[in-house]
């Protein structure tokens, strides 16, 4: 018996009856030999962790565009916080931690440079629209590895696609990531907004703090404990009504105080204009795209789709650099 088979057997013995077992995966789009050491979801986790799109998250905006400070969250640190919250819940409920972690690490691969402002402008420019959850799946199915994709299991792709509020994953592990994403960004965005002096802890309505906690640490503890206590043995991922309503109230408060705050978002119009200019430049000069994207266009992909694929993969710094290259005059070389 291989190490992988031993691990699969341990899952069957020790995980909850509601867990998604590795041996029960619906599999991959392209069949491939099993690893002799790692079950399928652990293997997916590793593939995501080592892919280029994951590494680029460290230079993509979470909320604050090009912040002057080392401690503001990026899209990568957000992803890691989502993963940690989700693994804590998954472990307590005896669900499949490898599946939880794979979905968490992959859920935001499709985010654009400059955060949601970048997503918003690409959604306007691309004929078929642009949504980061769908793009995350497109990355792992098509764009990574020079067009071969990562060939992930159905369960991981389902969790990545359905991590947003309007969707619902088919596994409990995916549902955990869906909630953990909200828990992470609401709480760490409070922390970042306080650091940026956009708000103080006391600005949060006292009714919310009395229910969830008086500090970020207390609120995280309350939310995670509540999910675990309400979900244990239920076959679903649940929250109590009081806690869920308080979390939604905190989210609404953050939209009013931070996400739409001119201090935090004042540079968004510039970022959107920058991406718009890049988009139209590449529409006129698609021949300067990397070969992978030119092949996609030659093989029948729509031009605007290919260009959105390329721009969305950029880091904030790379997008700024390309804009400077195309649109800002350079000094003459010395004769």
GROMACS .gro file of C-alpha atoms in nm:
model
  335
    1UNK     CA    1   0.000   0.000   0.000
    2UNK     CA    2   0.139   0.344  -0.099
    3UNK     CA    3   0.172   0.642   0.134
    4UNK     CA    4  -0.114   0.808  -0.054
    5UNK     CA    5  -0.340   0.510   0.001
    6UNK     CA    6  -0.254   0.511   0.371
    7UNK     CA    7  -0.346   0.878   0.393
    8UNK     CA    8  -0.672   0.814   0.208
    9UNK     CA    9  -0.750   0.538   0.455
   10UNK     CA   10  -0.679   0.773   0.747
   11UNK     CA   11  -0.926   1.023   0.596
   12UNK     CA   12  -1.196   0.755   0.582
   13UNK     CA   13  -1.140   0.661   0.946
   14UNK     CA   14  -1.095   1.002   1.107
   15UNK     CA   15  -1.281   1.262   0.902
   16UNK     CA   16  -1.644   1.357   0.957
   17UNK     CA   17  -1.915   1.170   0.763
   18UNK     CA   18  -1.982   1.508   0.599
   19UNK     CA   19  -1.625   1.553   0.475
   20UNK     CA   20  -1.526   1.530   0.109
   21UNK     CA   21  -1.292   1.232   0.089
   22UNK     CA   22  -1.006   1.238  -0.157
   23UNK     CA   23  -1.102   0.896  -0.294
   24UNK     CA   24  -1.450   1.029  -0.375
   25UNK     CA   25  -1.332   1.321  -0.587
   26UNK     CA   26  -1.507   1.364  -0.922
   27UNK     CA   27  -1.158   1.381  -1.067
   28UNK     CA   28  -0.977   1.600  -1.316
   29UNK     CA   29  -1.070   1.708  -1.668
   30UNK     CA   30  -0.765   1.522  -1.798
   31UNK     CA   31  -0.688   1.188  -1.640
   32UNK     CA   32  -0.336   1.146  -1.504
   33UNK     CA   33  -0.152   0.893  -1.287
   34UNK     CA   34  -0.201   0.930  -0.912
   35UNK     CA   35   0.084   1.054  -0.694
   36UNK     CA   36   0.224   0.779  -0.472
   37UNK     CA   37   0.254   1.018  -0.175
   38UNK     CA   38  -0.016   1.286  -0.195
   39UNK     CA   39  -0.396   1.253  -0.216
   40UNK     CA   40  -0.557   1.455  -0.494
   41UNK     CA   41  -0.654   1.765  -0.295
   42UNK     CA   42  -0.310   1.794  -0.136
   43UNK     CA   43  -0.164   1.773  -0.483
   44UNK     CA   44  -0.395   2.054  -0.600
   45UNK     CA   45  -0.291   2.268  -0.305
   46UNK     CA   46   0.074   2.225  -0.404
   47UNK     CA   47   0.006   2.309  -0.769
   48UNK     CA   48  -0.165   2.635  -0.674
   49UNK     CA   49   0.107   2.730  -0.426
   50UNK     CA   50   0.380   2.686  -0.688
   51UNK     CA   51   0.206   2.857  -0.981
   52UNK     CA   52   0.305   3.200  -1.113
   53UNK     CA   53  -0.039   3.353  -1.062
   54UNK     CA   54  -0.016   3.281  -0.690
   55UNK     CA   55   0.323   3.450  -0.659
   56UNK     CA   56   0.195   3.762  -0.835
   57UNK     CA   57  -0.068   3.814  -0.564
   58UNK     CA   58   0.200   3.964  -0.338
   59UNK     CA   59   0.207   4.275  -0.560
   60UNK     CA   60  -0.168   4.316  -0.614
   61UNK     CA   61  -0.387   4.559  -0.420
   62UNK     CA   62  -0.625   4.438  -0.151
   63UNK     CA   63  -0.797   4.769  -0.059
   64UNK     CA   64  -0.534   5.042  -0.039
   65UNK     CA   65  -0.365   5.133  -0.369
   66UNK     CA   66   0.015   5.153  -0.343
   67UNK     CA   67   0.010   5.218   0.032
   68UNK     CA   68   0.304   5.387   0.204
   69UNK     CA   69   0.368   5.124   0.466
   70UNK     CA   70   0.486   4.766   0.494
   71UNK     CA   71   0.197   4.631   0.701
   72UNK     CA   72  -0.105   4.685   0.478
   73UNK     CA   73  -0.260   4.371   0.336
   74UNK     CA   74  -0.197   4.267  -0.021
   75UNK     CA   75  -0.401   4.016  -0.217
   76UNK     CA   76  -0.150   3.750  -0.108
   77UNK     CA   77  -0.166   3.820   0.265
   78UNK     CA   78  -0.545   3.830   0.238
   79UNK     CA   79  -0.535   3.487   0.074
   80UNK     CA   80  -0.317   3.349   0.353
   81UNK     CA   81  -0.551   3.485   0.621
   82UNK     CA   82  -0.850   3.329   0.444
   83UNK     CA   83  -0.662   2.999   0.431
   84UNK     CA   84  -0.574   3.008   0.801
   85UNK     CA   85  -0.929   3.093   0.912
   86UNK     CA   86  -1.071   2.824   0.686
   87UNK     CA   87  -0.826   2.557   0.802
   88UNK     CA   88  -0.906   2.633   1.167
   89UNK     CA   89  -1.277   2.580   1.100
   90UNK     CA   90  -1.222   2.278   0.877
   91UNK     CA   91  -0.997   2.106   1.129
   92UNK     CA   92  -1.241   2.162   1.416
   93UNK     CA   93  -1.526   2.014   1.208
   94UNK     CA   94  -1.306   1.723   1.089
   95UNK     CA   95  -1.348   1.817   0.725
   96UNK     CA   96  -1.086   1.779   0.452
   97UNK     CA   97  -0.817   2.038   0.529
   98UNK     CA   98  -0.632   1.977   0.202
   99UNK     CA   99  -0.945   2.064   0.004
  100UNK     CA  100  -1.015   2.366   0.225
  101UNK     CA  101  -0.661   2.495   0.177
  102UNK     CA  102  -0.651   2.436  -0.198
  103UNK     CA  103  -0.974   2.633  -0.251
  104UNK     CA  104  -0.860   2.912  -0.018
  105UNK     CA  105  -0.521   2.953  -0.186
  106UNK     CA  106  -0.677   2.958  -0.533
  107UNK     CA  107  -0.988   3.165  -0.474
  108UNK     CA  108  -0.842   3.504  -0.571
  109UNK     CA  109  -0.595   3.409  -0.845
  110UNK     CA  110  -0.809   3.597  -1.097
  111UNK     CA  111  -0.798   3.933  -0.923
  112UNK     CA  112  -0.676   4.224  -1.133
  113UNK     CA  113  -0.416   4.486  -1.051
  114UNK     CA  114  -0.555   4.770  -0.836
  115UNK     CA  115  -0.815   4.556  -0.660
  116UNK     CA  116  -1.185   4.585  -0.734
  117UNK     CA  117  -1.136   4.903  -0.936
  118UNK     CA  118  -0.937   4.697  -1.187
  119UNK     CA  119  -1.206   4.432  -1.195
  120UNK     CA  120  -1.472   4.697  -1.248
  121UNK     CA  121  -1.303   4.856  -1.550
  122UNK     CA  122  -1.225   4.521  -1.717
  123UNK     CA  123  -1.586   4.418  -1.665
  124UNK     CA  124  -1.690   4.728  -1.859
  125UNK     CA  125  -1.433   4.678  -2.135
  126UNK     CA  126  -1.466   4.305  -2.200
  127UNK     CA  127  -1.767   4.214  -2.413
  128UNK     CA  128  -1.842   3.903  -2.208
  129UNK     CA  129  -1.777   4.076  -1.876
  130UNK     CA  130  -1.508   4.011  -1.620
  131UNK     CA  131  -1.551   3.851  -1.277
  132UNK     CA  132  -1.250   3.751  -1.071
  133UNK     CA  133  -1.399   3.420  -0.952
  134UNK     CA  134  -1.457   3.309  -1.312
  135UNK     CA  135  -1.113   3.434  -1.408
  136UNK     CA  136  -0.958   3.233  -1.124
  137UNK     CA  137  -1.106   2.918  -1.276
  138UNK     CA  138  -0.992   3.025  -1.624
  139UNK     CA  139  -0.639   3.062  -1.489
  140UNK     CA  140  -0.624   2.713  -1.339
  141UNK     CA  141  -0.798   2.552  -1.638
  142UNK     CA  142  -0.630   2.736  -1.925
  143UNK     CA  143  -0.384   3.018  -1.860
  144UNK     CA  144  -0.130   2.864  -1.624
  145UNK     CA  145   0.158   2.655  -1.756
  146UNK     CA  146   0.158   2.815  -2.101
  147UNK     CA  147  -0.199   2.716  -2.181
  148UNK     CA  148  -0.206   2.372  -2.021
  149UNK     CA  149  -0.361   2.485  -1.691
  150UNK     CA  150  -0.314   2.312  -1.356
  151UNK     CA  151  -0.569   2.034  -1.423
  152UNK     CA  152  -0.723   2.062  -1.075
  153UNK     CA  153  -0.998   1.842  -0.938
  154UNK     CA  154  -1.364   1.934  -0.985
  155UNK     CA  155  -1.413   2.006  -0.613
  156UNK     CA  156  -1.134   2.263  -0.598
  157UNK     CA  157  -1.255   2.439  -0.915
  158UNK     CA  158  -1.611   2.439  -0.781
  159UNK     CA  159  -1.500   2.600  -0.455
  160UNK     CA  160  -1.297   2.866  -0.637
  161UNK     CA  161  -1.583   2.950  -0.875
  162UNK     CA  162  -1.847   2.972  -0.603
  163UNK     CA  163  -1.666   3.156  -0.324
  164UNK     CA  164  -1.860   3.481  -0.372
  165UNK     CA  165  -2.178   3.573  -0.183
  166UNK     CA  166  -2.410   3.517  -0.479
  167UNK     CA  167  -2.292   3.157  -0.531
  168UNK     CA  168  -2.284   2.842  -0.318
  169UNK     CA  169  -2.018   2.569  -0.341
  170UNK     CA  170  -2.120   2.203  -0.351
  171UNK     CA  171  -1.887   2.091  -0.070
  172UNK     CA  172  -1.876   2.191   0.296
  173UNK     CA  173  -1.509   2.270   0.249
  174UNK     CA  174  -1.599   2.522  -0.021
  175UNK     CA  175  -1.867   2.674   0.202
  176UNK     CA  176  -1.608   2.724   0.474
  177UNK     CA  177  -1.382   2.918   0.235
  178UNK     CA  178  -1.678   3.128   0.117
  179UNK     CA  179  -1.746   3.243   0.475
  180UNK     CA  180  -1.378   3.267   0.570
  181UNK     CA  181  -1.319   3.509   0.281
  182UNK     CA  182  -1.577   3.751   0.424
  183UNK     CA  183  -1.450   3.708   0.779
  184UNK     CA  184  -1.094   3.778   0.669
  185UNK     CA  185  -1.150   4.086   0.456
  186UNK     CA  186  -1.399   4.255   0.687
  187UNK     CA  187  -1.169   4.220   0.987
  188UNK     CA  188  -0.832   4.288   0.829
  189UNK     CA  189  -0.975   4.585   0.640
  190UNK     CA  190  -1.081   4.732   0.976
  191UNK     CA  191  -0.723   4.685   1.094
  192UNK     CA  192  -0.578   4.849   0.782
  193UNK     CA  193  -0.827   5.137   0.793
  194UNK     CA  194  -0.732   5.210   1.155
  195UNK     CA  195  -0.364   5.200   1.053
  196UNK     CA  196  -0.441   5.448   0.774
  197UNK     CA  197  -0.625   5.671   1.024
  198UNK     CA  198  -0.941   5.659   0.817
  199UNK     CA  199  -1.131   5.538   1.123
  200UNK     CA  200  -1.086   5.434   1.484
  201UNK     CA  201  -1.210   5.131   1.672
  202UNK     CA  202  -1.466   5.354   1.842
  203UNK     CA  203  -1.619   5.447   1.504
  204UNK     CA  204  -1.760   5.095   1.474
  205UNK     CA  205  -2.118   5.109   1.607
  206UNK     CA  206  -2.130   4.989   1.967
  207UNK     CA  207  -2.416   4.748   1.888
  208UNK     CA  208  -2.184   4.560   1.648
  209UNK     CA  209  -1.895   4.556   1.894
  210UNK     CA  210  -2.112   4.429   2.178
  211UNK     CA  211  -2.212   4.128   1.968
  212UNK     CA  212  -1.886   4.053   1.784
  213UNK     CA  213  -1.617   4.192   2.014
  214UNK     CA  214  -1.432   4.511   2.096
  215UNK     CA  215  -1.116   4.431   1.897
  216UNK     CA  216  -1.028   4.265   1.567
  217UNK     CA  217  -0.893   3.965   1.758
  218UNK     CA  218  -1.214   3.928   1.958
  219UNK     CA  219  -1.431   3.958   1.647
  220UNK     CA  220  -1.232   3.691   1.463
  221UNK     CA  221  -1.259   3.463   1.766
  222UNK     CA  222  -1.635   3.519   1.792
  223UNK     CA  223  -1.705   3.453   1.424
  224UNK     CA  224  -1.489   3.143   1.395
  225UNK     CA  225  -1.617   2.991   1.721
  226UNK     CA  226  -1.978   3.059   1.621
  227UNK     CA  227  -1.941   2.883   1.285
  228UNK     CA  228  -1.781   2.581   1.449
  229UNK     CA  229  -2.039   2.553   1.728
  230UNK     CA  230  -2.338   2.595   1.496
  231UNK     CA  231  -2.206   2.366   1.221
  232UNK     CA  232  -2.081   2.071   1.424
  233UNK     CA  233  -2.274   1.759   1.325
  234UNK     CA  234  -2.518   1.952   1.104
  235UNK     CA  235  -2.404   1.864   0.754
  236UNK     CA  236  -2.389   2.232   0.665
  237UNK     CA  237  -2.183   2.541   0.747
  238UNK     CA  238  -2.395   2.768   0.964
  239UNK     CA  239  -2.390   3.081   1.179
  240UNK     CA  240  -2.633   3.198   1.443
  241UNK     CA  241  -2.874   3.465   1.322
  242UNK     CA  242  -2.748   3.728   1.568
  243UNK     CA  243  -2.382   3.682   1.472
  244UNK     CA  244  -2.453   3.670   1.099
  245UNK     CA  245  -2.660   3.989   1.113
  246UNK     CA  246  -2.388   4.165   1.312
  247UNK     CA  247  -2.128   4.058   1.054
  248UNK     CA  248  -2.345   4.194   0.773
  249UNK     CA  249  -2.390   4.519   0.967
  250UNK     CA  250  -2.011   4.546   1.003
  251UNK     CA  251  -1.971   4.484   0.630
  252UNK     CA  252  -2.221   4.760   0.549
  253UNK     CA  253  -2.040   4.993   0.788
  254UNK     CA  254  -1.710   4.920   0.611
  255UNK     CA  255  -1.860   5.003   0.272
  256UNK     CA  256  -1.977   5.340   0.402
  257UNK     CA  257  -1.667   5.423   0.605
  258UNK     CA  258  -1.381   5.266   0.410
  259UNK     CA  259  -1.457   5.106   0.073
  260UNK     CA  260  -1.621   5.423  -0.057
  261UNK     CA  261  -1.396   5.661   0.139
  262UNK     CA  262  -1.219   5.917  -0.083
  263UNK     CA  263  -0.897   5.881   0.117
  264UNK     CA  264  -0.879   5.506   0.059
  265UNK     CA  265  -1.024   5.508  -0.290
  266UNK     CA  266  -0.921   5.849  -0.424
  267UNK     CA  267  -0.662   5.700  -0.660
  268UNK     CA  268  -0.903   5.450  -0.816
  269UNK     CA  269  -1.003   5.676  -1.104
  270UNK     CA  270  -0.637   5.704  -1.204
  271UNK     CA  271  -0.595   5.325  -1.185
  272UNK     CA  272  -0.905   5.266  -1.398
  273UNK     CA  273  -0.787   5.517  -1.658
  274UNK     CA  274  -0.444   5.352  -1.666
  275UNK     CA  275  -0.591   5.007  -1.732
  276UNK     CA  276  -0.830   5.150  -1.989
  277UNK     CA  277  -0.541   5.307  -2.180
  278UNK     CA  278  -0.345   4.981  -2.169
  279UNK     CA  279  -0.648   4.791  -2.295
  280UNK     CA  280  -0.697   5.013  -2.601
  281UNK     CA  281  -0.324   5.017  -2.675
  282UNK     CA  282  -0.312   4.635  -2.679
  283UNK     CA  283  -0.627   4.625  -2.893
  284UNK     CA  284  -0.431   4.817  -3.156
  285UNK     CA  285  -0.103   4.631  -3.099
  286UNK     CA  286  -0.194   4.274  -3.010
  287UNK     CA  287   0.127   4.160  -3.181
  288UNK     CA  288   0.329   4.282  -2.880
  289UNK     CA  289   0.157   4.044  -2.638
  290UNK     CA  290   0.356   3.738  -2.524
  291UNK     CA  291   0.341   3.441  -2.759
  292UNK     CA  292   0.098   3.244  -2.541
  293UNK     CA  293  -0.169   3.515  -2.577
  294UNK     CA  294  -0.106   3.563  -2.947
  295UNK     CA  295  -0.159   3.187  -2.996
  296UNK     CA  296  -0.487   3.207  -2.805
  297UNK     CA  297  -0.604   3.485  -3.037
  298UNK     CA  298  -0.490   3.297  -3.348
  299UNK     CA  299  -0.674   2.987  -3.224
  300UNK     CA  300  -1.006   3.168  -3.207
  301UNK     CA  301  -1.024   3.343  -2.869
  302UNK     CA  302  -1.181   3.691  -2.887
  303UNK     CA  303  -0.926   3.972  -2.895
  304UNK     CA  304  -1.079   4.157  -2.597
  305UNK     CA  305  -1.084   3.836  -2.393
  306UNK     CA  306  -0.716   3.767  -2.458
  307UNK     CA  307  -0.620   4.123  -2.370
  308UNK     CA  308  -0.823   4.110  -2.048
  309UNK     CA  309  -0.649   3.782  -1.964
  310UNK     CA  310  -0.312   3.950  -2.004
  311UNK     CA  311  -0.392   4.275  -1.823
  312UNK     CA  312  -0.566   4.100  -1.535
  313UNK     CA  313  -0.255   3.895  -1.467
  314UNK     CA  314  -0.040   4.205  -1.420
  315UNK     CA  315   0.077   4.323  -1.079
  316UNK     CA  316   0.016   4.685  -0.986
  317UNK     CA  317   0.381   4.772  -1.049
  318UNK     CA  318   0.396   4.596  -1.386
  319UNK     CA  319   0.083   4.776  -1.510
  320UNK     CA  320   0.233   5.111  -1.406
  321UNK     CA  321   0.561   5.022  -1.577
  322UNK     CA  322   0.388   4.930  -1.906
  323UNK     CA  323   0.185   5.250  -1.893
  324UNK     CA  324   0.502   5.454  -1.851
  325UNK     CA  325   0.666   5.262  -2.136
  326UNK     CA  326   0.380   5.325  -2.377
  327UNK     CA  327   0.259   5.672  -2.284
  328UNK     CA  328   0.529   5.872  -2.105
  329UNK     CA  329   0.817   6.027  -2.304
  330UNK     CA  330   1.163   5.899  -2.226
  331UNK     CA  331   1.476   6.107  -2.199
  332UNK     CA  332   1.710   6.118  -2.499
  333UNK     CA  333   2.016   5.902  -2.476
  334UNK     CA  334   2.347   6.088  -2.455
  335UNK     CA  335   2.514   6.118  -2.792
   0.00000   0.00000   0.00000
